[in-house]
Amino acid sequence: MNTVNNLPSFFRELPKDLKIIMARSSIANFVFNLNPYNSIYIIALGASGTELGLLTSVSLGLAAISTILTGWISDRVNRKLMFLIGAFIGLLVPLTYILAKSYLWLIPAFFFAGISDGIIQPAWTAMYANSVKNKQRGAIYGITNLFILTPVLFAGLIGGRLVSISGGLTIQGIRPVYLLQFALLVMALLIVRIRLSDRIPAQPKKPLNVKTMLQDYGKVVGRKGVRSWVGMKSLGSLSIGLAGPFWMLYAAQVHGASAMIIAYMVTLRSLTQIVLSPFSGQLTDSIGRKKMIIGGRVLMYTSAAIFLLLGENMWLLMLAWVLMGISDATGIAWQAQEVELVNSHQRARMTALSVAAFNLLAVPASILGGWLWDSVGKYAPFLVMVIIDGLIRMPIIYRYVPESKLLAPEIEEESAI
């Protein structure tokens, strides 16, 4: 398999299914980065910071509930089918935003988003992870990120331009972005439906009942490091998730960033992540997943400090987002560490546990984030994020989660590269 030295040959030699997975992931990332104005749109429709947090908590709570069931079904039945169901429900999200007359109209959108994410994430993560062997996972993930993330470079600029010519950071200005998102999501669904092979896990058949589900999850939780990892992920909603809805609000309301400044921030962050992904992937395989995870977090804390304290200077605001991009590039290590803690036929369940754990505390965390924003100070959600993430989550990874690259290799799917 050729690597970064010969990218065209590398891409040509990839299995067809992995190319389809990459294409859909590329579209999904483009759609997500097309619209960094979601929180601004919701506030413009009349929601307060607390109400924004409450709506976010509804979506995350539904994702936590649905992912446990659908993650297990994905490992037992058909991962492609589960993805298609989730993707169809996901189409209803941008449609609801387009039609919304007030923030109350968005309640169904948050329901649809939560259920859709809960169905899609376990199935899709397992299909992607099982296409790559553990020994070169970091390197392959890093190189495929070049293909998956490159369209993101244009997403922020296209979204920002579309908002600017449609009326700026207003309801009418942002609404056309949702129409474009809908069209792209339809295209992604059709590509997967037509081109991707069925992904039916090869496991002994058992009755699809609660007893089997509990037994299957018990096997996953019993593996070394899984409980510590899941516990650490549960605190993510009280740190990363708590601050998540407020980054762009802070940039716009406190630092006075325009739609195009926000677009440049998103683009710089994405460009940095893309350029450094192959290097990050190689480091992930050589020095280990845990060192990359913790090192990336140190960069994120530095970025947050610059963003909060010095962001009125637009150049320093951009620098903060470049550092965020470097931190994002270490996400390869997070992906590799999580899926390698379990066998290939357990990965949808592992992802389900991880998503559910993160979202379990997300309901109170989102409400807490809104309260901190409205009542304590606009800096407060970010301060809480750094304290919980740096003083609790990272020590758990360092002390209690084994380095996955050192674990005994498992039997992998024949189609994996």
Short mmCIF file of C-alpha atoms in Angstrom, two decimals:
data_model
loop_
_atom_site.label_atom_id
_atom_site.label_comp_id
_atom_site.label_asym_id
_atom_site.label_seq_id
_atom_site.Cartn_x
_atom_site.Cartn_y
_atom_site.Cartn_z
CA MET A 1 0.00 0.00 0.00
CA ASN A 2 1.52 3.33 -1.06
CA THR A 3 1.38 6.15 1.45
CA VAL A 4 1.59 9.92 1.51
CA ASN A 5 4.52 9.92 -0.92
CA ASN A 6 2.18 8.81 -3.71
CA LEU A 7 -1.35 9.88 -2.85
CA PRO A 8 -2.95 9.12 -6.25
CA SER A 9 -1.70 5.52 -6.11
CA PHE A 10 -2.74 5.26 -2.48
CA PHE A 11 -6.29 6.30 -3.34
CA ARG A 12 -6.52 4.00 -6.38
CA GLU A 13 -5.50 0.98 -4.30
CA LEU A 14 -8.13 1.56 -1.64
CA PRO A 15 -11.05 -0.91 -1.51
CA LYS A 16 -14.27 0.42 -3.07
CA ASP A 17 -16.18 0.40 0.21
CA LEU A 18 -13.51 2.45 1.98
CA LYS A 19 -13.69 5.01 -0.84
CA ILE A 20 -17.46 5.26 -0.35
CA ILE A 21 -16.98 5.64 3.40
CA MET A 22 -14.47 8.42 2.76
CA ALA A 23 -16.79 10.16 0.29
CA ARG A 24 -19.72 10.18 2.69
CA SER A 25 -17.50 11.32 5.59
CA SER A 26 -16.18 14.14 3.41
CA ILE A 27 -19.70 15.34 2.61
CA ALA A 28 -20.76 15.09 6.26
CA ASN A 29 -17.77 17.14 7.42
CA PHE A 30 -18.44 19.73 4.73
CA VAL A 31 -22.08 20.00 5.81
CA PHE A 32 -21.14 20.42 9.47
CA ASN A 33 -18.50 23.10 8.81
CA LEU A 34 -20.72 24.93 6.34
CA ASN A 35 -22.74 26.35 9.22
CA PRO A 36 -20.89 27.58 12.33
CA TYR A 37 -23.81 29.96 12.83
CA ASN A 38 -26.29 27.51 14.31
CA SER A 39 -26.21 28.95 17.83
CA ILE A 40 -26.49 32.48 16.44
CA TYR A 41 -29.55 31.42 14.39
CA ILE A 42 -31.25 29.89 17.43
CA ILE A 43 -30.60 33.00 19.55
CA ALA A 44 -31.92 35.16 16.70
CA LEU A 45 -35.16 33.14 16.76
CA GLY A 46 -35.66 34.26 20.36
CA ALA A 47 -33.91 31.68 22.54
CA SER A 48 -31.79 32.68 25.53
CA GLY A 49 -28.50 31.03 26.40
CA THR A 50 -30.30 28.82 28.91
CA GLU A 51 -32.92 27.80 26.34
CA LEU A 52 -30.16 27.05 23.83
CA GLY A 53 -28.57 24.79 26.41
CA LEU A 54 -31.91 23.10 27.10
CA LEU A 55 -32.55 22.41 23.41
CA THR A 56 -29.05 21.01 23.02
CA SER A 57 -29.59 18.77 26.03
CA VAL A 58 -32.74 17.30 24.46
CA SER A 59 -30.80 16.29 21.36
CA LEU A 60 -27.91 14.82 23.31
CA GLY A 61 -30.22 12.94 25.66
CA LEU A 62 -32.07 11.31 22.78
CA ALA A 63 -28.76 10.36 21.16
CA ALA A 64 -27.68 8.69 24.40
CA ILE A 65 -30.87 6.65 24.61
CA SER A 66 -31.07 5.61 20.97
CA THR A 67 -27.39 4.79 20.51
CA ILE A 68 -27.37 1.98 23.09
CA LEU A 69 -30.05 0.06 21.20
CA THR A 70 -28.88 0.88 17.69
CA GLY A 71 -25.21 0.23 18.47
CA TRP A 72 -26.06 -3.28 19.60
CA ILE A 73 -28.32 -3.89 16.58
CA SER A 74 -25.55 -2.65 14.27
CA ASP A 75 -23.14 -5.24 15.68
CA ARG A 76 -25.79 -7.95 15.33
CA VAL A 77 -27.71 -7.21 12.12
CA ASN A 78 -26.67 -4.78 9.36
CA ARG A 79 -24.59 -1.65 9.87
CA LYS A 80 -25.41 -0.17 6.47
CA LEU A 81 -29.15 -0.50 7.08
CA MET A 82 -28.87 1.22 10.46
CA PHE A 83 -26.91 4.07 8.91
CA LEU A 84 -29.52 4.61 6.18
CA ILE A 85 -32.31 4.79 8.75
CA GLY A 86 -30.39 7.38 10.76
CA ALA A 87 -29.44 9.37 7.67
CA PHE A 88 -33.07 9.59 6.53
CA ILE A 89 -34.14 10.95 9.91
CA GLY A 90 -31.23 13.39 9.73
CA LEU A 91 -32.68 14.94 6.56
CA LEU A 92 -35.55 16.28 8.65
CA VAL A 93 -33.20 18.48 10.71
CA PRO A 94 -32.27 21.15 8.12
CA LEU A 95 -35.84 21.09 6.78
CA THR A 96 -37.15 22.02 10.22
CA TYR A 97 -34.63 24.86 10.54
CA ILE A 98 -35.70 26.22 7.15
CA LEU A 99 -39.37 26.31 8.20
CA ALA A 100 -38.83 27.62 11.77
CA LYS A 101 -40.66 30.82 12.73
CA SER A 102 -39.44 30.87 16.34
CA TYR A 103 -37.05 28.81 18.43
CA LEU A 104 -39.98 26.66 19.64
CA TRP A 105 -40.28 25.33 16.09
CA LEU A 106 -36.79 23.89 16.51
CA ILE A 107 -37.82 21.44 19.22
CA PRO A 108 -38.62 18.72 16.62
CA ALA A 109 -35.27 19.43 14.90
CA PHE A 110 -33.40 18.69 18.11
CA PHE A 111 -35.39 15.47 18.51
CA PHE A 112 -34.56 14.41 14.96
CA ALA A 113 -30.89 15.34 15.39
CA GLY A 114 -30.54 13.34 18.60
CA ILE A 115 -32.15 10.20 17.21
CA SER A 116 -30.27 10.47 13.92
CA ASP A 117 -26.87 10.90 15.59
CA GLY A 118 -27.59 8.04 17.96
CA ILE A 119 -28.29 5.71 15.04
CA ILE A 120 -25.53 6.85 12.68
CA GLN A 121 -22.49 7.12 14.92
CA PRO A 122 -22.07 3.49 16.09
CA ALA A 123 -22.72 1.94 12.69
CA TRP A 124 -20.55 4.37 10.74
CA THR A 125 -17.63 4.32 13.18
CA ALA A 126 -17.57 0.51 13.14
CA MET A 127 -17.65 0.34 9.33
CA TYR A 128 -14.78 2.82 9.05
CA ALA A 129 -12.68 1.27 11.83
CA ASN A 130 -13.04 -2.25 10.47
CA SER A 131 -11.70 -1.13 7.10
CA VAL A 132 -8.24 -0.52 8.62
CA LYS A 133 -5.86 -2.78 10.56
CA ASN A 134 -4.66 -1.71 14.01
CA LYS A 135 -0.93 -1.73 13.23
CA GLN A 136 -1.21 1.10 10.70
CA ARG A 137 -4.44 2.70 11.84
CA GLY A 138 -2.90 6.06 12.74
CA ALA A 139 -1.04 6.38 9.43
CA ILE A 140 -4.04 5.34 7.31
CA TYR A 141 -6.44 7.56 9.25
CA GLY A 142 -4.03 10.47 8.84
CA ILE A 143 -3.74 10.05 5.08
CA THR A 144 -7.45 9.44 4.50
CA ASN A 145 -8.11 12.64 6.43
CA LEU A 146 -6.50 14.51 3.54
CA PHE A 147 -9.31 13.28 1.30
CA ILE A 148 -12.07 13.43 3.91
CA LEU A 149 -11.32 16.90 5.25
CA THR A 150 -10.03 18.86 2.25
CA PRO A 151 -13.55 19.94 1.10
CA VAL A 152 -13.99 21.43 4.58
CA LEU A 153 -11.52 24.15 3.59
CA PHE A 154 -14.15 25.62 1.30
CA ALA A 155 -17.14 24.96 3.57
CA GLY A 156 -16.61 27.84 5.97
CA LEU A 157 -15.90 30.30 3.17
CA ILE A 158 -18.91 29.15 1.14
CA GLY A 159 -21.14 29.27 4.20
CA GLY A 160 -19.81 32.67 5.21
CA ARG A 161 -20.25 34.06 1.70
CA LEU A 162 -23.77 32.68 1.45
CA VAL A 163 -24.69 34.25 4.79
CA SER A 164 -23.09 37.57 3.85
CA ILE A 165 -24.96 37.93 0.54
CA SER A 166 -28.23 36.76 2.12
CA GLY A 167 -28.36 39.35 4.88
CA GLY A 168 -25.53 38.69 7.34
CA LEU A 169 -25.86 37.14 10.79
CA THR A 170 -29.66 37.30 10.78
CA ILE A 171 -32.43 34.73 10.42
CA GLN A 172 -32.84 35.44 6.71
CA GLY A 173 -29.10 35.51 6.19
CA ILE A 174 -28.41 32.13 7.77
CA ARG A 175 -31.51 30.25 6.56
CA PRO A 176 -30.19 29.49 3.01
CA VAL A 177 -27.32 27.51 4.54
CA TYR A 178 -29.81 24.92 5.81
CA LEU A 179 -31.20 24.45 2.30
CA LEU A 180 -27.71 23.70 0.97
CA GLN A 181 -27.09 21.31 3.87
CA PHE A 182 -30.28 19.41 3.04
CA ALA A 183 -29.30 18.94 -0.61
CA LEU A 184 -25.84 17.66 0.31
CA LEU A 185 -27.20 15.22 2.90
CA VAL A 186 -29.58 13.76 0.31
CA MET A 187 -26.62 13.23 -2.02
CA ALA A 188 -24.61 11.48 0.72
CA LEU A 189 -27.49 9.16 1.58
CA LEU A 190 -27.94 8.15 -2.06
CA ILE A 191 -24.21 7.44 -2.51
CA VAL A 192 -24.20 5.07 0.45
CA ARG A 193 -27.50 3.45 -0.51
CA ILE A 194 -26.39 2.70 -4.08
CA ARG A 195 -22.64 2.07 -3.81
CA LEU A 196 -21.76 0.68 -0.36
CA SER A 197 -21.88 -3.09 0.17
CA ASP A 198 -24.03 -4.53 2.94
CA ARG A 199 -22.07 -4.67 6.20
CA ILE A 200 -23.48 -7.64 8.09
CA PRO A 201 -21.33 -8.67 11.09
CA ALA A 202 -20.27 -12.33 11.17
CA GLN A 203 -21.39 -13.40 14.63
CA PRO A 204 -23.19 -16.46 16.00
CA LYS A 205 -26.93 -15.85 15.70
CA LYS A 206 -28.73 -15.18 18.97
CA PRO A 207 -32.24 -13.99 19.84
CA LEU A 208 -32.54 -10.21 19.60
CA ASN A 209 -33.80 -9.65 23.12
CA VAL A 210 -32.81 -7.72 26.23
CA LYS A 211 -30.89 -10.66 27.69
CA THR A 212 -28.68 -10.95 24.61
CA MET A 213 -28.12 -7.20 24.54
CA LEU A 214 -27.01 -7.15 28.18
CA GLN A 215 -24.70 -10.11 27.60
CA ASP A 216 -23.18 -8.48 24.54
CA TYR A 217 -22.56 -5.20 26.32
CA GLY A 218 -21.18 -7.06 29.32
CA LYS A 219 -18.47 -8.56 27.12
CA VAL A 220 -17.47 -5.10 25.92
CA VAL A 221 -17.44 -3.50 29.37
CA GLY A 222 -15.38 -6.40 30.72
CA ARG A 223 -12.43 -5.63 28.46
CA LYS A 224 -9.39 -3.91 29.96
CA GLY A 225 -9.62 -0.13 30.03
CA VAL A 226 -13.14 0.13 28.64
CA ARG A 227 -14.79 1.16 31.92
CA SER A 228 -12.18 3.86 32.56
CA TRP A 229 -12.49 5.14 28.99
CA VAL A 230 -16.28 5.27 29.15
CA GLY A 231 -16.14 7.02 32.52
CA MET A 232 -13.74 9.58 31.11
CA LYS A 233 -15.99 10.14 28.09
CA SER A 234 -18.98 10.75 30.38
CA LEU A 235 -17.18 13.77 31.84
CA GLY A 236 -16.66 15.14 28.35
CA SER A 237 -20.14 16.60 28.32
CA LEU A 238 -19.28 18.60 31.45
CA SER A 239 -16.22 20.04 29.74
CA ILE A 240 -16.04 20.04 25.93
CA GLY A 241 -19.80 19.63 25.49
CA LEU A 242 -20.63 22.32 28.03
CA ALA A 243 -18.62 24.97 26.21
CA GLY A 244 -19.37 23.77 22.67
CA PRO A 245 -22.43 25.92 21.82
CA PHE A 246 -20.76 29.14 22.95
CA TRP A 247 -17.47 29.44 21.02
CA MET A 248 -18.90 31.33 18.07
CA LEU A 249 -21.32 33.27 20.24
CA TYR A 250 -18.33 34.51 22.26
CA ALA A 251 -16.44 35.40 19.09
CA ALA A 252 -19.41 37.36 17.72
CA GLN A 253 -20.77 38.99 20.88
CA VAL A 254 -17.59 39.63 22.88
CA HIS A 255 -14.92 40.05 20.20
CA GLY A 256 -17.22 41.46 17.50
CA ALA A 257 -16.30 38.86 14.88
CA SER A 258 -18.26 39.14 11.63
CA ALA A 259 -19.63 36.26 9.56
CA MET A 260 -16.52 36.28 7.35
CA ILE A 261 -14.12 36.43 10.32
CA ILE A 262 -15.86 33.36 11.74
CA ALA A 263 -15.61 31.72 8.32
CA TYR A 264 -11.86 32.42 8.21
CA MET A 265 -11.48 30.97 11.70
CA VAL A 266 -13.21 27.75 10.66
CA THR A 267 -11.17 27.53 7.46
CA LEU A 268 -7.81 28.09 9.19
CA ARG A 269 -8.65 25.48 11.80
CA SER A 270 -9.61 22.96 9.13
CA LEU A 271 -6.54 23.71 6.98
CA THR A 272 -4.23 23.18 9.93
CA GLN A 273 -5.89 19.89 10.81
CA ILE A 274 -5.73 18.64 7.22
CA VAL A 275 -2.08 19.55 6.63
CA LEU A 276 -0.95 17.98 9.91
CA SER A 277 -3.14 14.85 9.80
CA PRO A 278 -0.61 12.56 8.03
CA PHE A 279 2.15 13.64 10.43
CA SER A 280 -0.19 13.22 13.40
CA GLY A 281 -1.17 9.75 12.18
CA GLN A 282 2.44 8.65 11.92
CA LEU A 283 3.18 10.00 15.40
CA THR A 284 0.11 8.20 16.72
CA ASP A 285 1.52 4.90 15.48
CA SER A 286 5.07 5.60 16.66
CA ILE A 287 4.84 7.28 20.08
CA GLY A 288 1.42 5.97 21.04
CA ARG A 289 -2.19 7.08 21.25
CA LYS A 290 -2.16 8.36 24.84
CA LYS A 291 0.77 10.76 24.43
CA MET A 292 -0.89 12.28 21.38
CA ILE A 293 -4.21 12.67 23.19
CA ILE A 294 -2.71 14.46 26.19
CA GLY A 295 -0.38 16.60 24.08
CA GLY A 296 -3.28 17.72 21.93
CA ARG A 297 -5.21 18.77 24.99
CA VAL A 298 -2.38 21.01 26.21
CA LEU A 299 -2.56 22.81 22.87
CA MET A 300 -6.33 23.16 23.20
CA TYR A 301 -6.03 24.81 26.64
CA THR A 302 -3.45 27.24 25.25
CA SER A 303 -5.78 28.05 22.36
CA ALA A 304 -8.70 28.66 24.71
CA ALA A 305 -6.65 31.11 26.78
CA ILE A 306 -5.64 33.12 23.70
CA PHE A 307 -9.23 33.05 22.40
CA LEU A 308 -10.74 34.32 25.64
CA LEU A 309 -8.12 36.85 26.73
CA LEU A 310 -6.66 38.19 23.48
CA GLY A 311 -9.35 37.49 20.89
CA GLU A 312 -10.23 41.15 20.31
CA ASN A 313 -7.10 41.20 18.17
CA MET A 314 -8.26 39.39 15.04
CA TRP A 315 -4.77 38.04 14.29
CA LEU A 316 -4.56 36.45 17.74
CA LEU A 317 -8.10 35.15 17.28
CA MET A 318 -6.90 33.41 14.12
CA LEU A 319 -3.81 32.09 15.96
CA ALA A 320 -6.07 30.56 18.59
CA TRP A 321 -7.98 28.69 15.89
CA VAL A 322 -4.76 27.49 14.24
CA LEU A 323 -3.79 25.95 17.59
CA MET A 324 -7.25 24.40 17.75
CA GLY A 325 -6.55 22.85 14.36
CA ILE A 326 -3.31 21.33 15.64
CA SER A 327 -5.25 19.89 18.57
CA ASP A 328 -7.90 18.58 16.19
CA ALA A 329 -5.23 16.70 14.23
CA THR A 330 -4.56 14.59 17.31
CA GLY A 331 -8.17 13.38 17.11
CA ILE A 332 -6.75 10.47 15.11
CA ALA A 333 -5.30 9.18 18.37
CA TRP A 334 -8.70 9.40 20.08
CA GLN A 335 -10.31 7.43 17.25
CA ALA A 336 -7.63 4.75 17.26
CA GLN A 337 -7.52 4.36 21.04
CA GLU A 338 -11.27 3.90 21.36
CA VAL A 339 -11.84 1.32 18.63
CA GLU A 340 -8.73 -0.70 19.49
CA LEU A 341 -9.86 -1.37 23.05
CA VAL A 342 -12.34 -3.95 21.65
CA ASN A 343 -12.66 -6.59 18.92
CA SER A 344 -13.77 -5.68 15.40
CA HIS A 345 -17.25 -7.18 15.95
CA GLN A 346 -17.74 -5.10 19.14
CA ARG A 347 -16.97 -1.65 17.75
CA ALA A 348 -20.51 -0.39 17.19
CA ARG A 349 -21.26 -1.25 20.82
CA MET A 350 -18.06 0.45 21.97
CA THR A 351 -18.99 3.59 20.06
CA ALA A 352 -22.52 3.40 21.47
CA LEU A 353 -21.18 3.23 25.03
CA SER A 354 -18.85 6.14 24.34
CA VAL A 355 -21.58 8.29 22.80
CA ALA A 356 -24.09 7.40 25.51
CA ALA A 357 -21.56 8.13 28.25
CA PHE A 358 -20.75 11.52 26.77
CA ASN A 359 -24.40 12.40 26.30
CA LEU A 360 -25.62 11.00 29.63
CA LEU A 361 -24.49 14.07 31.55
CA ALA A 362 -25.02 16.33 28.56
CA VAL A 363 -28.61 17.11 29.55
CA PRO A 364 -27.69 18.82 32.84
CA ALA A 365 -24.37 20.00 31.35
CA SER A 366 -26.04 21.92 28.53
CA ILE A 367 -28.43 23.57 30.97
CA LEU A 368 -25.47 24.37 33.25
CA GLY A 369 -23.58 25.85 30.31
CA GLY A 370 -26.48 28.12 29.44
CA TRP A 371 -26.82 29.22 33.07
CA LEU A 372 -23.09 29.93 33.34
CA TRP A 373 -23.26 31.99 30.14
CA ASP A 374 -26.35 33.98 31.19
CA SER A 375 -25.75 34.36 34.93
CA VAL A 376 -22.06 33.96 35.81
CA GLY A 377 -20.16 35.32 32.84
CA LYS A 378 -19.54 34.60 29.21
CA TYR A 379 -16.10 33.20 30.08
CA ALA A 380 -17.48 30.73 32.64
CA PRO A 381 -18.34 27.75 30.36
CA PHE A 382 -14.79 27.76 28.99
CA LEU A 383 -13.18 27.98 32.42
CA VAL A 384 -15.19 25.00 33.67
CA MET A 385 -14.24 23.11 30.50
CA VAL A 386 -10.51 23.49 31.11
CA ILE A 387 -10.74 22.59 34.81
CA ILE A 388 -12.71 19.36 34.32
CA ASP A 389 -10.90 18.26 31.18
CA GLY A 390 -7.39 19.01 32.40
CA LEU A 391 -7.63 18.00 36.05
CA ILE A 392 -9.94 14.97 35.82
CA ARG A 393 -10.29 13.52 32.32
CA MET A 394 -6.64 13.58 31.25
CA PRO A 395 -5.38 11.97 34.50
CA ILE A 396 -7.90 9.13 33.97
CA ILE A 397 -6.47 8.47 30.52
CA TYR A 398 -2.89 8.66 31.80
CA ARG A 399 -3.37 6.31 34.75
CA TYR A 400 -6.19 3.91 33.99
CA VAL A 401 -6.54 3.45 30.22
CA PRO A 402 -3.99 1.08 28.62
CA GLU A 403 -2.09 2.15 25.52
CA SER A 404 -4.09 0.41 22.80
CA LYS A 405 -1.13 -0.01 20.42
CA LEU A 406 0.47 -2.29 23.03
CA LEU A 407 -2.57 -4.54 23.45
CA ALA A 408 -2.50 -8.05 21.96
CA PRO A 409 -3.66 -7.90 18.31
CA GLU A 410 -7.16 -9.16 17.59
CA ILE A 411 -8.52 -11.02 14.57
CA GLU A 412 -9.42 -8.37 11.99
CA GLU A 413 -11.71 -8.36 8.98
CA GLU A 414 -10.18 -9.73 5.78
CA SER A 415 -11.13 -6.58 3.87
CA ALA A 416 -9.13 -4.34 6.22
CA ILE A 417 -6.03 -2.69 4.75
#
